[in-house]
PDB file of N, CA and C in Angstrom:
ATOM      1  N   MET A   1     127.201 196.533  33.488  1.00 50.00           N
ATOM      2  CA  MET A   1     125.921 196.645  34.159  1.00 50.00           C
ATOM      3  C   MET A   1     124.784 196.634  33.136  1.00 50.00           C
ATOM      4  N   GLY A   2     125.027 197.127  31.939  1.00 58.00           N
ATOM      5  CA  GLY A   2     124.010 197.095  30.921  1.00 58.00           C
ATOM      6  C   GLY A   2     122.876 198.053  31.210  1.00 58.00           C
ATOM      7  N   LYS A   3     121.746 197.790  30.542  1.00 59.00           N
ATOM      8  CA  LYS A   3     120.603 198.679  30.690  1.00 59.00           C
ATOM      9  C   LYS A   3     119.942 198.568  32.050  1.00 59.00           C
ATOM     10  N   LYS A   4     119.921 197.382  32.605  1.00 69.00           N
ATOM     11  CA  LYS A   4     119.275 197.188  33.897  1.00 69.00           C
ATOM     12  C   LYS A   4     120.277 197.471  35.017  1.00 69.00           C
ATOM     13  N   LEU A   5     119.813 198.240  35.958  1.00 69.00           N
ATOM     14  CA  LEU A   5     120.646 198.562  37.104  1.00 69.00           C
ATOM     15  C   LEU A   5     120.707 197.349  38.025  1.00 69.00           C
ATOM     16  N   SER A   6     121.902 196.952  38.400  1.00 89.00           N
ATOM     17  CA  SER A   6     122.005 195.811  39.294  1.00 89.00           C
ATOM     18  C   SER A   6     121.464 196.196  40.669  1.00 89.00           C
ATOM     19  N   ALA A   7     120.998 195.214  41.390  1.00 88.00           N
ATOM     20  CA  ALA A   7     120.463 195.458  42.738  1.00 88.00           C
ATOM     21  C   ALA A   7     121.541 196.083  43.619  1.00 88.00           C
ATOM     22  N   GLU A   8     122.773 195.662  43.439  1.00 90.00           N
ATOM     23  CA  GLU A   8     123.876 196.202  44.234  1.00 90.00           C
ATOM     24  C   GLU A   8     124.119 197.678  43.920  1.00 90.00           C
ATOM     25  N   ALA A   9     124.087 198.041  42.650  1.00 92.00           N
ATOM     26  CA  ALA A   9     124.281 199.434  42.250  1.00 92.00           C
ATOM     27  C   ALA A   9     123.128 200.302  42.742  1.00 92.00           C
ATOM     28  N   GLU A  10     121.924 199.772  42.658  1.00 91.00           N
ATOM     29  CA  GLU A  10     120.750 200.501  43.140  1.00 91.00           C
ATOM     30  C   GLU A  10     120.860 200.732  44.649  1.00 91.00           C
ATOM     31  N   GLU A  11     121.235 199.710  45.364  1.00 94.00           N
ATOM     32  CA  GLU A  11     121.418 199.805  46.823  1.00 94.00           C
ATOM     33  C   GLU A  11     122.487 200.852  47.159  1.00 94.00           C
ATOM     34  N   SER A  12     123.568 200.846  46.426  1.00 95.00           N
ATOM     35  CA  SER A  12     124.652 201.803  46.631  1.00 95.00           C
ATOM     36  C   SER A  12     124.163 203.239  46.415  1.00 95.00           C
ATOM     37  N   PHE A  13     123.331 203.429  45.399  1.00 95.00           N
ATOM     38  CA  PHE A  13     122.776 204.754  45.120  1.00 95.00           C
ATOM     39  C   PHE A  13     121.910 205.233  46.285  1.00 95.00           C
ATOM     40  N   TYR A  14     121.054 204.370  46.798  1.00 96.00           N
ATOM     41  CA  TYR A  14     120.199 204.741  47.933  1.00 96.00           C
ATOM     42  C   TYR A  14     121.036 205.025  49.179  1.00 96.00           C
ATOM     43  N   GLU A  15     122.075 204.259  49.385  1.00 97.00           N
ATOM     44  CA  GLU A  15     122.974 204.515  50.519  1.00 97.00           C
ATOM     45  C   GLU A  15     123.611 205.894  50.393  1.00 97.00           C
ATOM     46  N   ALA A  16     123.993 206.259  49.174  1.00 97.00           N
ATOM     47  CA  ALA A  16     124.583 207.576  48.944  1.00 97.00           C
ATOM     48  C   ALA A  16     123.587 208.674  49.308  1.00 97.00           C
ATOM     49  N   ILE A  17     122.334 208.502  48.921  1.00 97.00           N
ATOM     50  CA  ILE A  17     121.307 209.493  49.253  1.00 97.00           C
ATOM     51  C   ILE A  17     121.134 209.602  50.755  1.00 97.00           C
ATOM     52  N   LEU A  18     121.112 208.474  51.432  1.00 97.00           N
ATOM     53  CA  LEU A  18     120.941 208.481  52.894  1.00 97.00           C
ATOM     54  C   LEU A  18     122.119 209.137  53.614  1.00 97.00           C
ATOM     55  N   ALA A  19     123.269 209.208  52.961  1.00 98.00           N
ATOM     56  CA  ALA A  19     124.447 209.827  53.579  1.00 98.00           C
ATOM     57  C   ALA A  19     124.398 211.355  53.522  1.00 98.00           C
ATOM     58  N   LEU A  20     123.517 211.917  52.703  1.00 98.00           N
ATOM     59  CA  LEU A  20     123.411 213.373  52.596  1.00 98.00           C
ATOM     60  C   LEU A  20     122.855 213.941  53.900  1.00 98.00           C
ATOM     61  N   GLN A  21     123.388 215.095  54.318  1.00 98.00           N
ATOM     62  CA  GLN A  21     123.047 215.598  55.643  1.00 98.00           C
ATOM     63  C   GLN A  21     122.166 216.834  55.659  1.00 98.00           C
ATOM     64  N   ASP A  22     122.055 217.559  54.558  1.00 97.00           N
ATOM     65  CA  ASP A  22     121.215 218.752  54.565  1.00 97.00           C
ATOM     66  C   ASP A  22     120.775 219.096  53.144  1.00 97.00           C
ATOM     67  N   ILE A  23     119.944 220.110  53.028  1.00 97.00           N
ATOM     68  CA  ILE A  23     119.404 220.490  51.723  1.00 97.00           C
ATOM     69  C   ILE A  23     120.515 220.888  50.762  1.00 97.00           C
ATOM     70  N   GLY A  24     121.521 221.588  51.238  1.00 98.00           N
ATOM     71  CA  GLY A  24     122.630 221.989  50.375  1.00 98.00           C
ATOM     72  C   GLY A  24     123.340 220.790  49.775  1.00 98.00           C
ATOM     73  N   GLU A  25     123.591 219.779  50.596  1.00 98.00           N
ATOM     74  CA  GLU A  25     124.228 218.558  50.087  1.00 98.00           C
ATOM     75  C   GLU A  25     123.310 217.838  49.107  1.00 98.00           C
ATOM     76  N   CYS A  26     122.024 217.787  49.420  1.00 97.00           N
ATOM     77  CA  CYS A  26     121.065 217.151  48.504  1.00 97.00           C
ATOM     78  C   CYS A  26     121.044 217.874  47.169  1.00 97.00           C
ATOM     79  N   ARG A  27     120.984 219.192  47.220  1.00 97.00           N
ATOM     80  CA  ARG A  27     120.956 219.985  45.986  1.00 97.00           C
ATOM     81  C   ARG A  27     122.208 219.717  45.150  1.00 97.00           C
ATOM     82  N   ALA A  28     123.368 219.741  45.788  1.00 98.00           N
ATOM     83  CA  ALA A  28     124.620 219.516  45.069  1.00 98.00           C
ATOM     84  C   ALA A  28     124.646 218.124  44.426  1.00 98.00           C
ATOM     85  N   PHE A  29     124.275 217.115  45.201  1.00 98.00           N
ATOM     86  CA  PHE A  29     124.302 215.739  44.696  1.00 98.00           C
ATOM     87  C   PHE A  29     123.326 215.560  43.538  1.00 98.00           C
ATOM     88  N   PHE A  30     122.081 215.982  43.742  1.00 98.00           N
ATOM     89  CA  PHE A  30     121.077 215.778  42.696  1.00 98.00           C
ATOM     90  C   PHE A  30     121.351 216.626  41.455  1.00 98.00           C
ATOM     91  N   ASN A  31     121.945 217.795  41.634  1.00 97.00           N
ATOM     92  CA  ASN A  31     122.325 218.584  40.464  1.00 97.00           C
ATOM     93  C   ASN A  31     123.451 217.917  39.683  1.00 97.00           C
ATOM     94  N   ASP A  32     124.302 217.181  40.368  1.00 98.00           N
ATOM     95  CA  ASP A  32     125.358 216.425  39.683  1.00 98.00           C
ATOM     96  C   ASP A  32     124.800 215.172  39.008  1.00 98.00           C
ATOM     97  N   VAL A  33     123.847 214.513  39.643  1.00 97.00           N
ATOM     98  CA  VAL A  33     123.347 213.223  39.170  1.00 97.00           C
ATOM     99  C   VAL A  33     122.254 213.359  38.107  1.00 97.00           C
ATOM    100  N   CYS A  34     121.426 214.380  38.234  1.00 98.00           N
ATOM    101  CA  CYS A  34     120.242 214.518  37.373  1.00 98.00           C
ATOM    102  C   CYS A  34     120.379 215.674  36.391  1.00 98.00           C
ATOM    103  N   THR A  35     119.652 215.564  35.303  1.00 98.00           N
ATOM    104  CA  THR A  35     119.528 216.692  34.392  1.00 98.00           C
ATOM    105  C   THR A  35     118.526 217.680  34.987  1.00 98.00           C
ATOM    106  N   VAL A  36     118.527 218.896  34.461  1.00 97.00           N
ATOM    107  CA  VAL A  36     117.563 219.901  34.912  1.00 97.00           C
ATOM    108  C   VAL A  36     116.139 219.386  34.711  1.00 97.00           C
ATOM    109  N   ASN A  37     115.875 218.778  33.565  1.00 98.00           N
ATOM    110  CA  ASN A  37     114.532 218.263  33.295  1.00 98.00           C
ATOM    111  C   ASN A  37     114.131 217.140  34.243  1.00 98.00           C
ATOM    112  N   GLU A  38     115.072 216.279  34.603  1.00 98.00           N
ATOM    113  CA  GLU A  38     114.766 215.212  35.567  1.00 98.00           C
ATOM    114  C   GLU A  38     114.408 215.804  36.930  1.00 98.00           C
ATOM    115  N   LEU A  39     115.178 216.792  37.365  1.00 97.00           N
ATOM    116  CA  LEU A  39     114.877 217.442  38.645  1.00 97.00           C
ATOM    117  C   LEU A  39     113.523 218.135  38.611  1.00 97.00           C
ATOM    118  N   LEU A  40     113.239 218.832  37.516  1.00 97.00           N
ATOM    119  CA  LEU A  40     111.943 219.496  37.382  1.00 97.00           C
ATOM    120  C   LEU A  40     110.802 218.483  37.396  1.00 97.00           C
ATOM    121  N   SER A  41     110.975 217.379  36.719  1.00 97.00           N
ATOM    122  CA  SER A  41     109.937 216.334  36.677  1.00 97.00           C
ATOM    123  C   SER A  41     109.692 215.734  38.056  1.00 97.00           C
ATOM    124  N   MET A  42     110.765 215.428  38.765  1.00 97.00           N
ATOM    125  CA  MET A  42     110.603 214.851  40.108  1.00 97.00           C
ATOM    126  C   MET A  42     109.965 215.854  41.061  1.00 97.00           C
ATOM    127  N   SER A  43     110.398 217.107  40.990  1.00 97.00           N
ATOM    128  CA  SER A  43     109.820 218.146  41.844  1.00 97.00           C
ATOM    129  C   SER A  43     108.343 218.336  41.527  1.00 97.00           C
ATOM    130  N   GLN A  44     108.019 218.329  40.241  1.00 98.00           N
ATOM    131  CA  GLN A  44     106.622 218.487  39.833  1.00 98.00           C
ATOM    132  C   GLN A  44     105.771 217.336  40.360  1.00 98.00           C
ATOM    133  N   ARG A  45     106.257 216.101  40.239  1.00 98.00           N
ATOM    134  CA  ARG A  45     105.497 214.946  40.725  1.00 98.00           C
ATOM    135  C   ARG A  45     105.276 215.031  42.233  1.00 98.00           C
ATOM    136  N   PHE A  46     106.269 215.519  42.961  1.00 98.00           N
ATOM    137  CA  PHE A  46     106.106 215.648  44.406  1.00 98.00           C
ATOM    138  C   PHE A  46     105.052 216.713  44.735  1.00 98.00           C
ATOM    139  N   GLU A  47     105.067 217.832  44.012  1.00 98.00           N
ATOM    140  CA  GLU A  47     104.042 218.873  44.213  1.00 98.00           C
ATOM    141  C   GLU A  47     102.657 218.332  43.886  1.00 98.00           C
ATOM    142  N   VAL A  48     102.563 217.562  42.805  1.00 98.00           N
ATOM    143  CA  VAL A  48     101.289 216.942  42.425  1.00 98.00           C
ATOM    144  C   VAL A  48     100.812 216.026  43.550  1.00 98.00           C
ATOM    145  N   ALA A  49     101.702 215.217  44.091  1.00 98.00           N
ATOM    146  CA  ALA A  49     101.331 214.297  45.175  1.00 98.00           C
ATOM    147  C   ALA A  49     100.815 215.062  46.394  1.00 98.00           C
ATOM    148  N   LYS A  50     101.488 216.159  46.750  1.00 97.00           N
ATOM    149  CA  LYS A  50     101.022 216.964  47.894  1.00 97.00           C
ATOM    150  C   LYS A  50      99.631 217.523  47.634  1.00 97.00           C
ATOM    151  N   MET A  51      99.406 217.985  46.415  1.00 98.00           N
ATOM    152  CA  MET A  51      98.105 218.563  46.091  1.00 98.00           C
ATOM    153  C   MET A  51      97.011 217.496  46.043  1.00 98.00           C
ATOM    154  N   LEU A  52      97.330 216.301  45.547  1.00 98.00           N
ATOM    155  CA  LEU A  52      96.359 215.208  45.567  1.00 98.00           C
ATOM    156  C   LEU A  52      96.024 214.815  47.006  1.00 98.00           C
ATOM    157  N   LYS A  53      97.030 214.793  47.846  1.00 97.00           N
ATOM    158  CA  LYS A  53      96.821 214.481  49.262  1.00 97.00           C
ATOM    159  C   LYS A  53      95.877 215.491  49.898  1.00 97.00           C
ATOM    160  N   ASP A  54      95.976 216.735  49.446  1.00 97.00           N
ATOM    161  CA  ASP A  54      95.116 217.808  49.960  1.00 97.00           C
ATOM    162  C   ASP A  54      93.777 217.881  49.234  1.00 97.00           C
ATOM    163  N   LYS A  55      93.474 216.843  48.431  1.00 97.00           N
ATOM    164  CA  LYS A  55      92.182 216.714  47.741  1.00 97.00           C
ATOM    165  C   LYS A  55      91.928 217.815  46.705  1.00 97.00           C
ATOM    166  N   ARG A  56      92.995 218.310  46.091  1.00 98.00           N
ATOM    167  CA  ARG A  56      92.843 219.309  45.027  1.00 98.00           C
ATOM    168  C   ARG A  56      92.406 218.609  43.747  1.00 98.00           C
ATOM    169  N   THR A  57      91.700 219.304  42.891  1.00 98.00           N
ATOM    170  CA  THR A  57      91.212 218.717  41.640  1.00 98.00           C
ATOM    171  C   THR A  57      92.334 218.659  40.607  1.00 98.00           C
ATOM    172  N   TYR A  58      92.140 217.815  39.589  1.00 98.00           N
ATOM    173  CA  TYR A  58      93.111 217.732  38.510  1.00 98.00           C
ATOM    174  C   TYR A  58      93.282 219.094  37.852  1.00 98.00           C
ATOM    175  N   GLN A  59      92.189 219.812  37.667  1.00 98.00           N
ATOM    176  CA  GLN A  59      92.263 221.123  37.023  1.00 98.00           C
ATOM    177  C   GLN A  59      93.109 222.085  37.858  1.00 98.00           C
ATOM    178  N   GLU A  60      92.889 222.108  39.166  1.00 98.00           N
ATOM    179  CA  GLU A  60      93.691 222.978  40.042  1.00 98.00           C
ATOM    180  C   GLU A  60      95.171 222.605  39.962  1.00 98.00           C
ATOM    181  N   ILE A  61      95.424 221.316  39.976  1.00 98.00           N
ATOM    182  CA  ILE A  61      96.809 220.830  39.956  1.00 98.00           C
ATOM    183  C   ILE A  61      97.482 221.215  38.640  1.00 98.00           C
ATOM    184  N   THR A  62      96.772 221.024  37.544  1.00 98.00           N
ATOM    185  CA  THR A  62      97.320 221.391  36.238  1.00 98.00           C
ATOM    186  C   THR A  62      97.627 222.879  36.182  1.00 98.00           C
ATOM    187  N   GLU A  63      96.694 223.695  36.673  1.00 98.00           N
ATOM    188  CA  GLU A  63      96.891 225.145  36.650  1.00 98.00           C
ATOM    189  C   GLU A  63      98.084 225.574  37.509  1.00 98.00           C
ATOM    190  N   CYS A  64      98.248 224.947  38.667  1.00 97.00           N
ATOM    191  CA  CYS A  64      99.318 225.345  39.592  1.00 97.00           C
ATOM    192  C   CYS A  64     100.690 224.793  39.206  1.00 97.00           C
ATOM    193  N   THR A  65     100.715 223.585  38.646  1.00 97.00           N
ATOM    194  CA  THR A  65     102.002 222.916  38.407  1.00 97.00           C
ATOM    195  C   THR A  65     102.368 222.789  36.945  1.00 97.00           C
ATOM    196  N   GLY A  66     101.391 222.881  36.065  1.00 97.00           N
ATOM    197  CA  GLY A  66     101.642 222.643  34.650  1.00 97.00           C
ATOM    198  C   GLY A  66     101.710 221.168  34.302  1.00 97.00           C
ATOM    199  N   ALA A  67     101.420 220.302  35.272  1.00 98.00           N
ATOM    200  CA  ALA A  67     101.473 218.856  35.031  1.00 98.00           C
ATOM    201  C   ALA A  67     100.325 218.433  34.124  1.00 98.00           C
ATOM    202  N   SER A  68     100.611 217.463  33.280  1.00 97.00           N
ATOM    203  CA  SER A  68      99.565 216.914  32.413  1.00 97.00           C
ATOM    204  C   SER A  68      98.654 216.007  33.233  1.00 97.00           C
ATOM    205  N   THR A  69      97.466 215.735  32.699  1.00 97.00           N
ATOM    206  CA  THR A  69      96.566 214.821  33.408  1.00 97.00           C
ATOM    207  C   THR A  69      97.173 213.421  33.477  1.00 97.00           C
ATOM    208  N   ALA A  70      97.984 213.054  32.490  1.00 98.00           N
ATOM    209  CA  ALA A  70      98.656 211.744  32.523  1.00 98.00           C
ATOM    210  C   ALA A  70      99.622 211.675  33.708  1.00 98.00           C
ATOM    211  N   THR A  71     100.370 212.747  33.944  1.00 98.00           N
ATOM    212  CA  THR A  71     101.295 212.776  35.084  1.00 98.00           C
ATOM    213  C   THR A  71     100.513 212.734  36.394  1.00 98.00           C
ATOM    214  N   ILE A  72      99.449 213.501  36.473  1.00 98.00           N
ATOM    215  CA  ILE A  72      98.639 213.520  37.692  1.00 98.00           C
ATOM    216  C   ILE A  72      98.064 212.133  37.954  1.00 98.00           C
ATOM    217  N   SER A  73      97.574 211.474  36.917  1.00 98.00           N
ATOM    218  CA  SER A  73      97.026 210.118  37.060  1.00 98.00           C
ATOM    219  C   SER A  73      98.084 209.132  37.528  1.00 98.00           C
ATOM    220  N   ARG A  74      99.295 209.258  36.972  1.00 98.00           N
ATOM    221  CA  ARG A  74     100.380 208.359  37.353  1.00 98.00           C
ATOM    222  C   ARG A  74     100.734 208.544  38.828  1.00 98.00           C
ATOM    223  N   VAL A  75     100.806 209.794  39.270  1.00 98.00           N
ATOM    224  CA  VAL A  75     101.108 210.072  40.680  1.00 98.00           C
ATOM    225  C   VAL A  75      99.965 209.574  41.560  1.00 98.00           C
ATOM    226  N   ASN A  76      98.747 209.794  41.125  1.00 98.00           N
ATOM    227  CA  ASN A  76      97.584 209.331  41.887  1.00 98.00           C
ATOM    228  C   ASN A  76      97.602 207.813  42.047  1.00 98.00           C
ATOM    229  N   ARG A  77      97.972 207.121  40.973  1.00 98.00           N
ATOM    230  CA  ARG A  77      98.077 205.663  41.026  1.00 98.00           C
ATOM    231  C   ARG A  77      99.143 205.242  42.035  1.00 98.00           C
ATOM    232  N   SER A  78     100.264 205.962  42.061  1.00 97.00           N
ATOM    233  CA  SER A  78     101.319 205.650  43.034  1.00 97.00           C
ATOM    234  C   SER A  78     100.838 205.889  44.464  1.00 97.00           C
ATOM    235  N   LEU A  79     100.096 206.958  44.655  1.00 97.00           N
ATOM    236  CA  LEU A  79      99.564 207.250  45.990  1.00 97.00           C
ATOM    237  C   LEU A  79      98.605 206.160  46.456  1.00 97.00           C
ATOM    238  N   ASN A  80      97.802 205.651  45.538  1.00 96.00           N
ATOM    239  CA  ASN A  80      96.776 204.670  45.905  1.00 96.00           C
ATOM    240  C   ASN A  80      97.241 203.226  45.871  1.00 96.00           C
ATOM    241  N   TYR A  81      98.169 202.908  44.968  1.00 97.00           N
ATOM    242  CA  TYR A  81      98.545 201.502  44.771  1.00 97.00           C
ATOM    243  C   TYR A  81     100.048 201.271  44.765  1.00 97.00           C
ATOM    244  N   GLY A  82     100.824 202.283  45.107  1.00 96.00           N
ATOM    245  CA  GLY A  82     102.277 202.178  45.047  1.00 96.00           C
ATOM    246  C   GLY A  82     102.879 201.541  46.279  1.00 96.00           C
ATOM    247  N   ASN A  83     104.110 201.886  46.544  1.00 96.00           N
ATOM    248  CA  ASN A  83     104.873 201.291  47.641  1.00 96.00           C
ATOM    249  C   ASN A  83     104.864 202.134  48.913  1.00 96.00           C
ATOM    250  N   ASP A  84     103.981 203.113  48.992  1.00 96.00           N
ATOM    251  CA  ASP A  84     103.818 203.998  50.160  1.00 96.00           C
ATOM    252  C   ASP A  84     104.970 204.970  50.369  1.00 96.00           C
ATOM    253  N   GLY A  85     105.808 205.147  49.367  1.00 96.00           N
ATOM    254  CA  GLY A  85     106.921 206.086  49.492  1.00 96.00           C
ATOM    255  C   GLY A  85     106.459 207.506  49.767  1.00 96.00           C
ATOM    256  N   TYR A  86     105.454 207.962  49.015  1.00 97.00           N
ATOM    257  CA  TYR A  86     104.924 209.306  49.258  1.00 97.00           C
ATOM    258  C   TYR A  86     104.369 209.408  50.678  1.00 97.00           C
ATOM    259  N   HIS A  87     103.631 208.393  51.104  1.00 96.00           N
ATOM    260  CA  HIS A  87     103.005 208.437  52.430  1.00 96.00           C
ATOM    261  C   HIS A  87     104.050 208.493  53.549  1.00 96.00           C
ATOM    262  N   ILE A  88     105.125 207.760  53.383  1.00 97.00           N
ATOM    263  CA  ILE A  88     106.208 207.786  54.378  1.00 97.00           C
ATOM    264  C   ILE A  88     106.771 209.197  54.483  1.00 97.00           C
ATOM    265  N   ILE A  89     107.052 209.812  53.351  1.00 96.00           N
ATOM    266  CA  ILE A  89     107.603 211.171  53.348  1.00 96.00           C
ATOM    267  C   ILE A  89     106.624 212.155  53.953  1.00 96.00           C
ATOM    268  N   PHE A  90     105.352 212.069  53.581  1.00 96.00           N
ATOM    269  CA  PHE A  90     104.358 212.997  54.126  1.00 96.00           C
ATOM    270  C   PHE A  90     104.268 212.881  55.644  1.00 96.00           C
ATOM    271  N   GLN A  91     104.265 211.661  56.161  1.00 95.00           N
ATOM    272  CA  GLN A  91     104.203 211.464  57.617  1.00 95.00           C
ATOM    273  C   GLN A  91     105.428 212.056  58.298  1.00 95.00           C
ATOM    274  N   ARG A  92     106.585 211.839  57.733  1.00 94.00           N
ATOM    275  CA  ARG A  92     107.811 212.363  58.346  1.00 94.00           C
ATOM    276  C   ARG A  92     107.851 213.878  58.287  1.00 94.00           C
ATOM    277  N   LEU A  93     107.424 214.461  57.171  1.00 94.00           N
ATOM    278  CA  LEU A  93     107.419 215.915  57.062  1.00 94.00           C
ATOM    279  C   LEU A  93     106.401 216.532  58.015  1.00 94.00           C
ATOM    280  N   GLU A  94     105.265 215.886  58.188  1.00 91.00           N
ATOM    281  CA  GLU A  94     104.265 216.379  59.135  1.00 91.00           C
ATOM    282  C   GLU A  94     104.804 216.285  60.559  1.00 91.00           C
ATOM    283  N   GLY A  95     105.517 215.213  60.876  1.00 86.00           N
ATOM    284  CA  GLY A  95     106.128 215.060  62.191  1.00 86.00           C
ATOM    285  C   GLY A  95     107.176 216.114  62.439  1.00 86.00           C
ATOM    286  N   LYS A  96     107.940 216.450  61.413  1.00 77.00           N
ATOM    287  CA  LYS A  96     108.985 217.478  61.533  1.00 77.00           C
ATOM    288  C   LYS A  96     108.363 218.840  61.785  1.00 77.00           C
ATOM    289  N   GLU A  97     107.240 219.127  61.100  1.00 72.00           N
ATOM    290  CA  GLU A  97     106.556 220.419  61.304  1.00 72.00           C
ATOM    291  C   GLU A  97     106.054 220.547  62.734  1.00 72.00           C
ATOM    292  N   LYS A  98     105.585 219.447  63.316  1.00 71.00           N
ATOM    293  CA  LYS A  98     105.093 219.457  64.694  1.00 71.00           C
ATOM    294  C   LYS A  98     106.232 219.705  65.680  1.00 71.00           C
ATOM    295  N   ASP A  99     107.438 219.184  65.339  1.00 70.00           N
ATOM    296  CA  ASP A  99     108.607 219.357  66.207  1.00 70.00           C
ATOM    297  C   ASP A  99     109.148 220.777  66.171  1.00 70.00           C
ATOM    298  N   ASP A 100     108.962 221.463  65.025  1.00 63.00           N
ATOM    299  CA  ASP A 100     109.520 222.821  64.857  1.00 63.00           C
ATOM    300  C   ASP A 100     108.781 223.864  65.662  1.00 63.00           C
TER     301      ASP A 100
END
């Protein structure tokens, strides 16, 4: 496979994620697949995205999450010009809160 992940391997990975059924399974899988630092980085980026969505300032975000301004900028760029992944998740989570 080399350095570049084949499209088939990438697809297989996403299928595996979609097969997870609850938070416990997600935690177990991601703890097996990712390093502690990778999990912390992904969690931090998601918190940054939520705070940007809520119109929080970079300073507030840095103070609350410890994220650098470079990380905040990168997440902001994804929110504004990315593939809408964050937006899809936010809409689904908001819909779930309404159902609860």
